[in-house]
Amino acid sequence: MATGKVVVEKIRGRSTATSCFSKYPLKFILPTKVAPVGTDVVWIYSITYGGGIVSGDSISCEFTIGDGCTAVLTTQSSTKVYKAIGSKCSEQTLEVMFLSHVCYNHLSCARIGSESLLVVVPDPVTCFSTARYYQKQNFRLLSDSNLVLVDWITSGRHANGEKWDFEFYKSINNVYLEDDKPLFLDTVLLEKRNIQSIAERMQDYHAIAMVILFGPKLRELQKQVQENVKNMMSEQLQISYSSRRHNPDSRVRNGFMKPEFIASCSTFGPEGKGVVVRIASDSTESVYNFLRQQLGDLEPLLGQSPYA
Amino acid sequence: MVVTFLTIASFRFRDATVLIDIESLSLSFTFSAFTFIRSSLLLPFVYSSLKSPDIETWQRLDLLLDATLTNQVSSKASISQGSALFRIAASVFTEIPSLKMIRDASLGSSKELRFHHAPIFGLVCGLLGMDAETSQRAYLFVTLRDVVSAATRLNLVGPMGASVMQHRIAVVAETVLEKWKDREASEACQTSPLLDVVQGCHGYLFSRLFCS
């Protein structure tokens, strides 16, 4: 049985949560004052009791977004995954379905898909030392659904000296179109037992993030983000390159310093309709800044900028 | 150990993308990390394809990999190399008519097939009758060789140094093969997100030796 379930549908022309259920250790809060009056959006905060997930917790959620609705799913603070007891793993699964009323009524055949928008903008997952965490998020879209998905992880509690010190982290994000057609399948696995430690693989970066933008409503945003990332990275890479050239001693390579923030964009899906941005940064703060800046254009649709 | 980037020489040589550092230890980190990525992400596709080398399986895997290889640079490289491999294999192995048959049927297909490298590699190995372990080892070998070769071409390591490095990494590659071999495509995952980010930066470089 699901730990949490939310259904958002259009009632009298407004996006409304018609069903909202959650049980321990999960709680949903749907504040109505996040967006200015008149904005058609439902904000859903997902909270875990105690501010984190303990060993053996298993949280599964189902979200259904109806025709033309807009919903934001976010967290109150970073999801902390506490240390594992034995080999128990903590897990979270999320199933999201975008439904068109066409599915319910077999006589109607004119409309294809909904024009809904789901924005998933959580705080990052932070796994403490020896933690084990598994997360699976499935999204079933119609071809004109819109999705903004942010999924990210930080290296742990720096103050305690924990740097990528957890046992196991697996995050699966699968996006499907109609008829179970795979659109975007991504699984990130960070496991301690590999030949190379996670910290080595991450070098000195402390946060890894992924942002997916898909859907016709997000076209302008996609273009803007791609342009911004390209400008930002081209500048960084060219500066670093020229500082190396000026260093006469070829044995001393310290001239080229690692960029503190790296991002790259790729398109995916039919006709490149989707954009994925991958980010590596040496601080969580700079990722927040980046997300705030890049997703700021969503404010008119959501009533508030994500990560404000 | 402080790792400094000599240059984010993110490039593609066939299907190789490497992040290079002048310290040889870091260079081997890069190679090993890269071997990991290819193993955990692509070896399952090679395996699934060679296990049932038929048109339906191969087409399904090609579409699946297209959704999984979300890095544009990596994806384009895979398509380019896969198309070439398929074309050549169909012409060379005339004693296996199904290669040409599958290729011809797929070229004319309405499905959005991409001809990614890993499933085609598996398909060819499977139709040639190679066993699973040899085929997967061969795939890893090709990957490692390409990466080392690209580093040599960029003059970041000499040919002798490259051979030494490849020999050292071969041990790591064997361990990695043990861990990631014989898995279904549904188990594919990426284990080095940092390299994924950097590989995507290929298009932002001022100058590139290899095409994207």
Short mmCIF file of C-alpha atoms in Angstrom, two decimals:
data_model
loop_
_atom_site.label_atom_id
_atom_site.label_comp_id
_atom_site.label_asym_id
_atom_site.label_seq_id
_atom_site.Cartn_x
_atom_site.Cartn_y
_atom_site.Cartn_z
CA MET A 1 0.00 0.00 0.00
CA ALA A 2 1.29 3.43 -0.90
CA THR A 3 2.65 5.63 1.87
CA GLY A 4 1.37 8.67 0.05
CA LYS A 5 -1.03 9.49 -2.71
CA VAL A 6 -2.06 12.77 -4.31
CA VAL A 7 -4.44 13.39 -7.19
CA VAL A 8 -4.58 16.80 -8.85
CA GLU A 9 -7.47 17.52 -11.16
CA LYS A 10 -9.17 20.51 -12.71
CA ILE A 11 -12.24 21.41 -10.70
CA ARG A 12 -14.20 24.42 -11.97
CA GLY A 13 -11.24 25.40 -14.07
CA ARG A 14 -8.67 25.37 -11.26
CA SER A 15 -5.96 22.82 -10.41
CA THR A 16 -7.16 21.20 -7.21
CA ALA A 17 -5.86 18.37 -5.07
CA THR A 18 -8.91 16.14 -5.03
CA SER A 19 -7.22 13.43 -3.04
CA CYS A 20 -4.36 13.61 -0.58
CA PHE A 21 -3.31 10.75 1.63
CA SER A 22 -0.14 10.09 3.56
CA LYS A 23 0.95 7.92 6.43
CA TYR A 24 4.00 7.68 8.66
CA PRO A 25 6.85 8.42 7.98
CA LEU A 26 5.56 10.65 5.23
CA LYS A 27 3.40 13.72 5.41
CA PHE A 28 2.10 16.02 2.71
CA ILE A 29 1.45 19.66 3.31
CA LEU A 30 -0.48 21.61 0.71
CA PRO A 31 -0.18 25.27 1.65
CA THR A 32 -2.50 27.53 -0.26
CA LYS A 33 -0.60 30.76 0.30
CA VAL A 34 2.59 29.93 -1.63
CA ALA A 35 1.37 31.35 -4.91
CA PRO A 36 -0.40 34.68 -5.34
CA VAL A 37 -4.17 34.46 -5.65
CA GLY A 38 -5.18 33.58 -9.16
CA THR A 39 -2.19 31.40 -10.03
CA ASP A 40 -3.42 28.02 -11.14
CA VAL A 41 -1.11 25.71 -9.25
CA VAL A 42 -1.03 23.25 -6.37
CA TRP A 43 2.09 23.27 -4.20
CA ILE A 44 2.82 20.00 -2.42
CA TYR A 45 5.46 19.77 0.29
CA SER A 46 6.67 16.28 1.10
CA ILE A 47 7.88 16.03 4.68
CA THR A 48 9.40 13.13 6.55
CA TYR A 49 8.97 12.91 10.30
CA GLY A 50 12.27 13.67 11.99
CA GLY A 51 13.54 15.41 8.88
CA GLY A 52 15.05 12.32 7.40
CA ILE A 53 14.76 8.70 6.45
CA VAL A 54 16.01 6.05 8.83
CA SER A 55 17.33 2.64 8.05
CA GLY A 56 14.63 0.32 6.75
CA ASP A 57 12.11 3.06 5.96
CA SER A 58 10.21 2.46 2.79
CA ILE A 59 8.23 5.31 1.33
CA SER A 60 6.19 4.98 -1.82
CA CYS A 61 4.09 7.71 -3.39
CA GLU A 62 1.70 7.92 -6.27
CA PHE A 63 0.83 11.17 -7.97
CA THR A 64 -1.79 11.63 -10.63
CA ILE A 65 -1.87 14.89 -12.56
CA GLY A 66 -4.97 15.49 -14.63
CA ASP A 67 -5.62 17.49 -17.75
CA GLY A 68 -4.19 20.98 -17.88
CA CYS A 69 -3.17 21.01 -14.21
CA THR A 70 -0.04 22.49 -12.70
CA ALA A 71 1.56 21.04 -9.59
CA VAL A 72 4.82 21.55 -7.72
CA LEU A 73 6.33 18.81 -5.56
CA THR A 74 9.04 19.91 -3.21
CA THR A 75 10.55 19.30 0.20
CA GLN A 76 10.94 21.41 3.29
CA SER A 77 14.65 20.72 3.57
CA SER A 78 17.26 18.28 2.38
CA THR A 79 16.37 14.63 2.73
CA LYS A 80 18.79 13.16 5.22
CA VAL A 81 19.40 9.47 5.07
CA TYR A 82 20.63 8.17 8.40
CA LYS A 83 23.12 5.40 8.87
CA ALA A 84 22.14 1.92 7.89
CA ILE A 85 21.46 -0.72 10.54
CA GLY A 86 22.92 -3.94 9.27
CA SER A 87 22.34 -4.13 5.57
CA LYS A 88 18.90 -2.59 5.56
CA CYS A 89 18.30 -0.04 2.90
CA SER A 90 16.05 2.99 2.99
CA GLU A 91 13.97 3.47 -0.06
CA GLN A 92 11.63 5.89 -1.70
CA THR A 93 9.59 5.23 -4.77
CA LEU A 94 7.46 7.66 -6.67
CA GLU A 95 4.99 6.90 -9.42
CA VAL A 96 3.58 9.79 -11.37
CA MET A 97 0.92 9.54 -13.99
CA PHE A 98 -0.27 12.26 -16.24
CA LEU A 99 -3.82 11.40 -17.13
CA SER A 100 -6.05 12.76 -19.75
CA HIS A 101 -9.78 12.49 -19.35
CA VAL A 102 -9.65 10.54 -22.57
CA CYS A 103 -8.48 7.59 -20.51
CA TYR A 104 -11.68 7.52 -18.49
CA ASN A 105 -14.13 8.04 -21.28
CA HIS A 106 -13.74 5.66 -24.17
CA LEU A 107 -16.34 7.45 -26.31
CA SER A 108 -14.35 10.64 -26.49
CA CYS A 109 -11.50 10.47 -28.98
CA ALA A 110 -10.71 14.00 -30.04
CA ARG A 111 -8.22 15.23 -27.48
CA ILE A 112 -4.73 13.85 -27.31
CA GLY A 113 -3.05 14.19 -24.00
CA SER A 114 -3.23 16.86 -21.41
CA GLU A 115 -1.28 20.09 -21.12
CA SER A 116 -0.35 19.66 -17.52
CA LEU A 117 2.86 20.65 -15.80
CA LEU A 118 4.56 18.93 -12.91
CA VAL A 119 7.56 20.57 -11.29
CA VAL A 120 9.54 18.37 -8.94
CA VAL A 121 12.04 20.54 -7.10
CA PRO A 122 13.22 18.84 -3.94
CA ASP A 123 16.13 19.73 -1.73
CA PRO A 124 19.06 17.37 -2.15
CA VAL A 125 19.48 13.97 -0.64
CA THR A 126 22.26 13.83 1.91
CA CYS A 127 23.42 10.40 2.91
CA PHE A 128 25.19 10.17 6.22
CA SER A 129 28.09 7.87 6.84
CA THR A 130 27.26 4.19 6.17
CA ALA A 131 23.78 5.06 4.89
CA ARG A 132 22.08 2.98 2.22
CA TYR A 133 19.48 4.65 0.01
CA TYR A 134 17.42 3.57 -2.95
CA GLN A 135 15.08 5.84 -4.88
CA LYS A 136 12.95 5.14 -7.89
CA GLN A 137 10.80 7.70 -9.65
CA ASN A 138 8.64 6.74 -12.58
CA PHE A 139 6.88 9.36 -14.66
CA ARG A 140 4.28 8.47 -17.27
CA LEU A 141 3.70 11.37 -19.58
CA LEU A 142 1.53 12.15 -22.53
CA SER A 143 3.33 13.73 -25.44
CA ASP A 144 2.22 17.22 -24.50
CA SER A 145 2.70 16.88 -20.77
CA ASN A 146 5.34 19.05 -19.20
CA LEU A 147 7.86 17.98 -16.61
CA VAL A 148 10.58 19.74 -14.66
CA LEU A 149 12.54 17.28 -12.55
CA VAL A 150 15.46 18.04 -10.28
CA ASP A 151 17.29 15.19 -8.61
CA TRP A 152 20.43 15.80 -6.63
CA ILE A 153 22.72 14.55 -3.94
CA THR A 154 25.37 16.11 -1.74
CA SER A 155 28.45 14.48 -0.32
CA GLY A 156 27.31 14.27 3.31
CA ARG A 157 27.96 16.16 6.48
CA HIS A 158 31.13 18.14 5.76
CA ALA A 159 31.31 19.38 9.35
CA ASN A 160 31.69 15.80 10.51
CA GLY A 161 34.27 15.14 7.85
CA GLU A 162 31.94 12.91 5.89
CA LYS A 163 32.66 13.17 2.23
CA TRP A 164 30.85 10.66 0.05
CA ASP A 165 31.10 8.31 2.99
CA PHE A 166 27.88 6.40 2.53
CA GLU A 167 27.56 2.73 1.58
CA PHE A 168 25.03 2.74 -1.21
CA TYR A 169 23.02 5.23 -3.23
CA LYS A 170 20.90 4.33 -6.20
CA SER A 171 18.59 6.78 -7.88
CA ILE A 172 16.41 5.72 -10.77
CA ASN A 173 14.50 8.27 -12.83
CA ASN A 174 12.42 6.80 -15.61
CA VAL A 175 10.22 8.84 -17.89
CA TYR A 176 7.82 7.11 -20.27
CA LEU A 177 5.52 8.37 -22.97
CA GLU A 178 2.28 6.73 -24.08
CA ASP A 179 2.31 2.95 -24.53
CA ASP A 180 5.23 2.64 -22.15
CA LYS A 181 7.60 4.10 -24.70
CA PRO A 182 10.84 4.88 -22.87
CA LEU A 183 11.76 8.55 -23.14
CA PHE A 184 14.45 9.05 -20.51
CA LEU A 185 15.93 6.32 -18.37
CA ASP A 186 18.59 7.21 -15.88
CA THR A 187 20.09 5.26 -13.03
CA VAL A 188 22.91 6.61 -10.89
CA LEU A 189 24.65 4.12 -8.67
CA LEU A 190 27.24 5.09 -6.10
CA GLU A 191 28.48 2.15 -4.14
CA LYS A 192 31.25 1.95 -1.61
CA ARG A 193 32.47 -1.47 -2.57
CA ASN A 194 33.78 -0.49 -5.97
CA ILE A 195 37.48 -0.65 -6.71
CA GLN A 196 37.63 3.10 -6.63
CA SER A 197 36.08 4.94 -3.70
CA ILE A 198 33.18 7.27 -4.34
CA ALA A 199 35.21 10.22 -3.09
CA GLU A 200 37.91 9.48 -5.67
CA ARG A 201 35.37 9.31 -8.45
CA MET A 202 33.87 12.62 -7.37
CA GLN A 203 37.26 14.30 -7.04
CA ASP A 204 36.64 17.43 -4.96
CA TYR A 205 33.06 17.98 -5.96
CA HIS A 206 30.43 17.94 -3.26
CA ALA A 207 27.17 18.04 -5.13
CA ILE A 208 25.87 16.28 -8.21
CA ALA A 209 22.60 17.37 -9.75
CA MET A 210 20.42 16.60 -12.72
CA VAL A 211 17.64 18.76 -14.16
CA ILE A 212 15.18 17.50 -16.76
CA LEU A 213 13.01 19.87 -18.77
CA PHE A 214 10.44 18.34 -21.07
CA GLY A 215 7.31 19.62 -22.73
CA PRO A 216 5.98 22.27 -25.09
CA LYS A 217 5.37 24.84 -22.32
CA LEU A 218 9.06 24.76 -21.44
CA ARG A 219 10.55 25.43 -24.84
CA GLU A 220 11.63 28.98 -24.10
CA LEU A 221 13.05 27.94 -20.76
CA GLN A 222 14.97 25.11 -22.39
CA LYS A 223 16.55 27.44 -24.94
CA GLN A 224 17.45 29.95 -22.25
CA VAL A 225 19.05 27.36 -19.98
CA GLN A 226 21.04 25.82 -22.82
CA GLU A 227 22.30 29.24 -23.84
CA ASN A 228 23.21 30.19 -20.26
CA VAL A 229 25.08 26.95 -19.59
CA LYS A 230 26.94 27.20 -22.88
CA ASN A 231 28.06 30.76 -22.17
CA MET A 232 29.03 30.00 -18.63
CA MET A 233 31.05 26.92 -19.47
CA SER A 234 32.70 28.25 -22.61
CA GLU A 235 33.97 31.18 -20.62
CA GLN A 236 35.27 28.97 -17.82
CA LEU A 237 36.99 26.52 -20.13
CA GLN A 238 38.61 29.18 -22.28
CA ILE A 239 39.94 31.16 -19.35
CA SER A 240 41.43 28.04 -17.86
CA TYR A 241 42.99 27.08 -21.16
CA SER A 242 44.66 30.45 -21.72
CA SER A 243 46.05 30.56 -18.19
CA ARG A 244 47.76 27.27 -18.90
CA ARG A 245 49.24 28.54 -22.13
CA HIS A 246 50.89 31.43 -20.33
CA ASN A 247 52.68 29.19 -17.92
CA PRO A 248 56.17 28.66 -19.39
CA ASP A 249 57.12 25.75 -17.19
CA SER A 250 55.34 22.83 -18.72
CA ARG A 251 56.10 20.63 -15.74
CA VAL A 252 54.10 22.83 -13.41
CA ARG A 253 50.49 22.24 -14.21
CA ASN A 254 48.90 24.08 -11.36
CA GLY A 255 47.90 26.87 -13.72
CA PHE A 256 44.78 25.04 -14.70
CA MET A 257 42.49 24.81 -11.76
CA LYS A 258 39.40 22.72 -11.66
CA PRO A 259 36.27 24.74 -12.31
CA GLU A 260 34.25 25.01 -9.12
CA PHE A 261 31.07 24.49 -11.02
CA ILE A 262 30.59 22.37 -14.13
CA ALA A 263 27.38 21.99 -16.04
CA SER A 264 26.48 20.53 -19.39
CA CYS A 265 23.27 20.20 -21.38
CA SER A 266 22.06 17.45 -23.64
CA THR A 267 18.86 17.08 -25.58
CA PHE A 268 16.88 13.87 -25.56
CA GLY A 269 13.69 12.41 -26.91
CA PRO A 270 11.96 12.67 -30.28
CA GLU A 271 13.12 15.79 -32.12
CA GLY A 272 15.21 16.71 -29.10
CA LYS A 273 12.13 17.85 -27.20
CA GLY A 274 13.70 17.26 -23.82
CA VAL A 275 16.73 18.86 -22.22
CA VAL A 276 18.79 17.42 -19.40
CA VAL A 277 21.32 19.49 -17.49
CA ARG A 278 23.95 17.71 -15.45
CA ILE A 279 25.83 19.58 -12.79
CA ALA A 280 28.82 19.00 -10.56
CA SER A 281 29.77 21.58 -7.98
CA ASP A 282 32.08 21.94 -5.02
CA SER A 283 29.33 23.52 -2.93
CA THR A 284 25.63 22.95 -2.39
CA GLU A 285 25.08 26.69 -2.29
CA SER A 286 26.20 27.25 -5.86
CA VAL A 287 23.84 24.57 -7.09
CA TYR A 288 20.96 26.27 -5.26
CA ASN A 289 21.97 29.55 -6.92
CA PHE A 290 22.13 27.95 -10.32
CA LEU A 291 18.72 26.28 -9.92
CA ARG A 292 17.19 29.49 -8.64
CA GLN A 293 18.52 31.46 -11.57
CA GLN A 294 17.70 28.96 -14.27
CA LEU A 295 14.23 28.03 -13.01
CA GLY A 296 13.27 31.60 -12.12
CA ASP A 297 11.29 31.94 -15.34
CA LEU A 298 8.81 29.43 -13.98
CA GLU A 299 7.55 31.98 -11.47
CA PRO A 300 4.57 33.17 -13.54
CA LEU A 301 3.38 29.59 -13.90
CA LEU A 302 3.97 28.57 -10.30
CA GLY A 303 3.39 31.76 -8.39
CA GLN A 304 6.80 31.49 -6.79
CA SER A 305 10.24 30.71 -8.05
CA PRO A 306 11.54 27.26 -7.05
CA TYR A 307 14.42 27.40 -4.56
CA ALA A 308 13.62 31.00 -3.72
CA MET B 1 46.54 14.13 -3.60
CA VAL B 2 45.65 17.30 -5.37
CA VAL B 3 44.24 16.58 -8.74
CA THR B 4 44.45 19.41 -11.20
CA PHE B 5 42.93 19.31 -14.60
CA LEU B 6 45.53 19.82 -17.31
CA THR B 7 42.82 20.48 -19.77
CA ILE B 8 39.30 19.36 -19.95
CA ALA B 9 40.25 17.63 -23.14
CA SER B 10 36.87 16.15 -23.49
CA PHE B 11 36.78 14.57 -26.83
CA ARG B 12 35.47 11.67 -28.68
CA PHE B 13 37.59 9.20 -30.45
CA ARG B 14 35.25 6.59 -31.77
CA ASP B 15 33.30 6.18 -28.58
CA ALA B 16 35.95 7.30 -26.07
CA THR B 17 35.75 10.40 -23.92
CA VAL B 18 38.50 11.12 -21.46
CA LEU B 19 39.22 13.59 -18.76
CA ILE B 20 42.96 13.91 -18.67
CA ASP B 21 45.30 14.84 -15.87
CA ILE B 22 49.06 15.08 -16.13
CA GLU B 23 49.68 13.09 -12.97
CA SER B 24 49.84 9.53 -14.18
CA LEU B 25 47.89 8.30 -11.20
CA SER B 26 45.04 10.56 -12.09
CA LEU B 27 45.28 9.48 -15.67
CA SER B 28 44.74 5.95 -14.59
CA PHE B 29 41.84 7.08 -12.40
CA THR B 30 40.28 8.56 -15.47
CA PHE B 31 40.78 5.44 -17.50
CA SER B 32 39.46 3.22 -14.75
CA ALA B 33 36.52 5.47 -14.11
CA PHE B 34 35.80 5.43 -17.78
CA THR B 35 36.02 1.67 -17.91
CA PHE B 36 33.52 1.58 -15.06
CA ILE B 37 31.04 3.75 -16.90
CA ARG B 38 31.19 1.66 -20.02
CA SER B 39 30.83 -1.53 -18.02
CA SER B 40 27.94 -0.58 -15.81
CA LEU B 41 26.05 1.32 -18.49
CA LEU B 42 26.79 -0.46 -21.74
CA LEU B 43 27.99 -3.96 -20.97
CA PRO B 44 24.46 -5.06 -20.03
CA PHE B 45 23.31 -3.99 -23.50
CA VAL B 46 26.11 -5.97 -25.13
CA TYR B 47 25.15 -9.00 -23.04
CA SER B 48 21.39 -8.76 -23.63
CA SER B 49 21.98 -8.40 -27.35
CA LEU B 50 24.36 -11.31 -27.74
CA LYS B 51 22.13 -13.56 -25.65
CA SER B 52 19.34 -13.32 -28.21
CA PRO B 53 20.77 -12.02 -31.47
CA ASP B 54 17.53 -11.46 -33.35
CA ILE B 55 15.88 -8.45 -34.90
CA GLU B 56 13.17 -7.89 -32.29
CA THR B 57 15.57 -7.98 -29.34
CA TRP B 58 18.11 -5.80 -31.07
CA GLN B 59 15.54 -3.16 -32.06
CA ARG B 60 14.09 -3.10 -28.55
CA LEU B 61 17.56 -2.69 -27.04
CA ASP B 62 18.47 0.03 -29.50
CA LEU B 63 15.44 2.09 -28.49
CA LEU B 64 16.09 1.38 -24.82
CA LEU B 65 19.69 2.48 -25.06
CA ASP B 66 18.66 5.63 -26.86
CA ALA B 67 16.57 6.57 -23.85
CA THR B 68 19.38 5.59 -21.49
CA LEU B 69 22.30 7.31 -23.21
CA THR B 70 21.12 10.76 -22.31
CA ASN B 71 24.50 12.36 -22.81
CA GLN B 72 24.37 13.87 -26.27
CA VAL B 73 28.08 13.59 -26.95
CA SER B 74 28.17 9.97 -25.93
CA SER B 75 24.98 9.21 -27.81
CA LYS B 76 26.15 10.68 -31.12
CA ALA B 77 29.45 8.84 -30.83
CA SER B 78 27.65 5.60 -30.14
CA ILE B 79 25.35 6.05 -33.16
CA SER B 80 28.20 6.92 -35.47
CA GLN B 81 30.30 3.98 -34.39
CA GLY B 82 27.37 1.59 -34.33
CA SER B 83 26.25 2.46 -37.85
CA ALA B 84 29.77 1.96 -39.15
CA LEU B 85 30.18 -1.36 -37.35
CA PHE B 86 26.91 -2.67 -38.67
CA ARG B 87 27.68 -1.61 -42.24
CA ILE B 88 31.09 -3.23 -42.19
CA ALA B 89 29.99 -6.39 -40.40
CA ALA B 90 27.15 -6.92 -42.88
CA SER B 91 29.58 -6.60 -45.79
CA VAL B 92 32.41 -8.67 -44.32
CA PHE B 93 30.51 -11.58 -42.77
CA THR B 94 28.61 -12.62 -45.86
CA GLU B 95 28.35 -16.14 -44.48
CA ILE B 96 25.90 -14.75 -41.91
CA PRO B 97 23.09 -13.43 -44.10
CA SER B 98 20.96 -12.44 -41.10
CA LEU B 99 23.32 -9.52 -40.40
CA LYS B 100 22.54 -7.93 -43.74
CA MET B 101 18.89 -8.89 -43.45
CA ILE B 102 18.46 -7.26 -40.02
CA ARG B 103 20.32 -4.18 -41.15
CA ASP B 104 18.30 -3.75 -44.32
CA ALA B 105 15.01 -4.32 -42.52
CA SER B 106 15.95 -1.79 -39.85
CA LEU B 107 17.13 0.90 -42.25
CA GLY B 108 13.75 0.91 -43.87
CA SER B 109 11.84 0.71 -40.58
CA SER B 110 9.43 3.34 -39.36
CA LYS B 111 10.68 2.92 -35.81
CA GLU B 112 13.15 5.55 -34.69
CA LEU B 113 16.13 3.22 -34.60
CA ARG B 114 19.47 4.82 -33.95
CA PHE B 115 21.99 2.01 -34.48
CA HIS B 116 23.81 2.40 -31.18
CA HIS B 117 27.15 0.70 -30.83
CA ALA B 118 26.78 -1.59 -27.80
CA PRO B 119 23.70 -3.58 -28.95
CA ILE B 120 25.18 -3.97 -32.45
CA PHE B 121 28.45 -5.15 -30.98
CA GLY B 122 26.52 -7.76 -29.01
CA LEU B 123 24.41 -8.72 -32.02
CA VAL B 124 27.45 -9.31 -34.22
CA CYS B 125 29.21 -11.31 -31.50
CA GLY B 126 26.11 -13.37 -30.89
CA LEU B 127 25.58 -14.14 -34.57
CA LEU B 128 29.26 -15.03 -34.94
CA GLY B 129 28.83 -17.57 -32.18
CA MET B 130 31.22 -15.94 -29.72
CA ASP B 131 30.63 -16.83 -26.08
CA ALA B 132 29.34 -14.22 -23.65
CA GLU B 133 32.51 -13.72 -21.62
CA THR B 134 34.78 -13.30 -24.63
CA SER B 135 32.39 -10.86 -26.24
CA GLN B 136 32.08 -8.69 -23.15
CA ARG B 137 35.81 -8.77 -22.57
CA ALA B 138 36.31 -7.77 -26.20
CA TYR B 139 33.98 -4.81 -25.73
CA LEU B 140 35.90 -3.59 -22.71
CA PHE B 141 39.16 -4.09 -24.53
CA VAL B 142 37.98 -1.98 -27.45
CA THR B 143 36.86 0.74 -25.06
CA LEU B 144 40.12 0.83 -23.14
CA ARG B 145 42.19 0.72 -26.29
CA ASP B 146 40.27 3.61 -27.79
CA VAL B 147 40.68 5.75 -24.69
CA VAL B 148 44.40 5.09 -24.49
CA SER B 149 44.78 5.68 -28.20
CA ALA B 150 42.97 8.99 -27.96
CA ALA B 151 45.23 10.11 -25.11
CA THR B 152 48.24 9.31 -27.26
CA ARG B 153 46.83 11.25 -30.17
CA LEU B 154 46.31 14.27 -27.93
CA ASN B 155 49.97 13.94 -26.94
CA LEU B 156 49.06 13.69 -23.29
CA VAL B 157 50.93 10.46 -22.91
CA GLY B 158 53.52 8.87 -25.14
CA PRO B 159 52.90 5.58 -26.94
CA MET B 160 55.14 3.69 -24.52
CA GLY B 161 53.52 5.28 -21.49
CA ALA B 162 50.15 4.50 -22.95
CA SER B 163 51.02 0.83 -23.27
CA VAL B 164 52.25 0.72 -19.69
CA MET B 165 49.06 2.36 -18.56
CA GLN B 166 46.83 0.08 -20.57
CA HIS B 167 48.61 -2.92 -19.08
CA ARG B 168 48.10 -1.62 -15.55
CA ILE B 169 44.47 -0.77 -16.13
CA ALA B 170 43.82 -4.16 -17.69
CA VAL B 171 43.86 -5.62 -14.19
CA VAL B 172 41.21 -3.18 -13.11
CA ALA B 173 39.22 -3.85 -16.25
CA GLU B 174 39.14 -7.56 -15.46
CA THR B 175 37.74 -6.89 -12.01
CA VAL B 176 35.18 -4.56 -13.47
CA LEU B 177 34.22 -7.16 -16.07
CA GLU B 178 33.63 -9.70 -13.29
CA LYS B 179 31.29 -7.30 -11.56
CA TRP B 180 29.28 -6.07 -14.51
CA LYS B 181 29.18 -8.98 -16.90
CA ASP B 182 26.13 -11.09 -17.65
CA ARG B 183 23.53 -8.54 -16.63
CA GLU B 184 20.31 -7.67 -18.37
CA ALA B 185 19.89 -4.25 -19.94
CA SER B 186 17.43 -3.25 -17.22
CA GLU B 187 20.33 -3.27 -14.75
CA ALA B 188 22.30 -0.68 -16.68
CA CYS B 189 23.38 2.28 -14.57
CA GLN B 190 26.01 4.94 -14.51
CA THR B 191 28.54 5.00 -11.72
CA SER B 192 30.54 8.13 -12.41
CA PRO B 193 28.22 11.11 -12.78
CA LEU B 194 31.15 13.53 -12.72
CA LEU B 195 32.54 12.13 -15.95
CA ASP B 196 29.06 12.33 -17.43
CA VAL B 197 28.91 16.05 -16.67
CA VAL B 198 32.35 16.67 -18.11
CA GLN B 199 31.70 14.65 -21.24
CA GLY B 200 28.72 16.85 -21.95
CA CYS B 201 31.03 19.87 -21.98
CA HIS B 202 32.66 18.70 -25.17
CA GLY B 203 30.67 21.15 -27.23
CA TYR B 204 31.86 24.10 -25.13
CA LEU B 205 35.55 23.59 -25.83
CA PHE B 206 37.31 26.22 -27.88
CA SER B 207 39.23 23.70 -29.92
CA ARG B 208 38.68 20.02 -30.42
CA LEU B 209 40.84 17.47 -32.12
CA PHE B 210 38.11 14.96 -32.68
CA CYS B 211 34.61 15.51 -33.91
CA SER B 212 31.80 15.27 -31.43
#
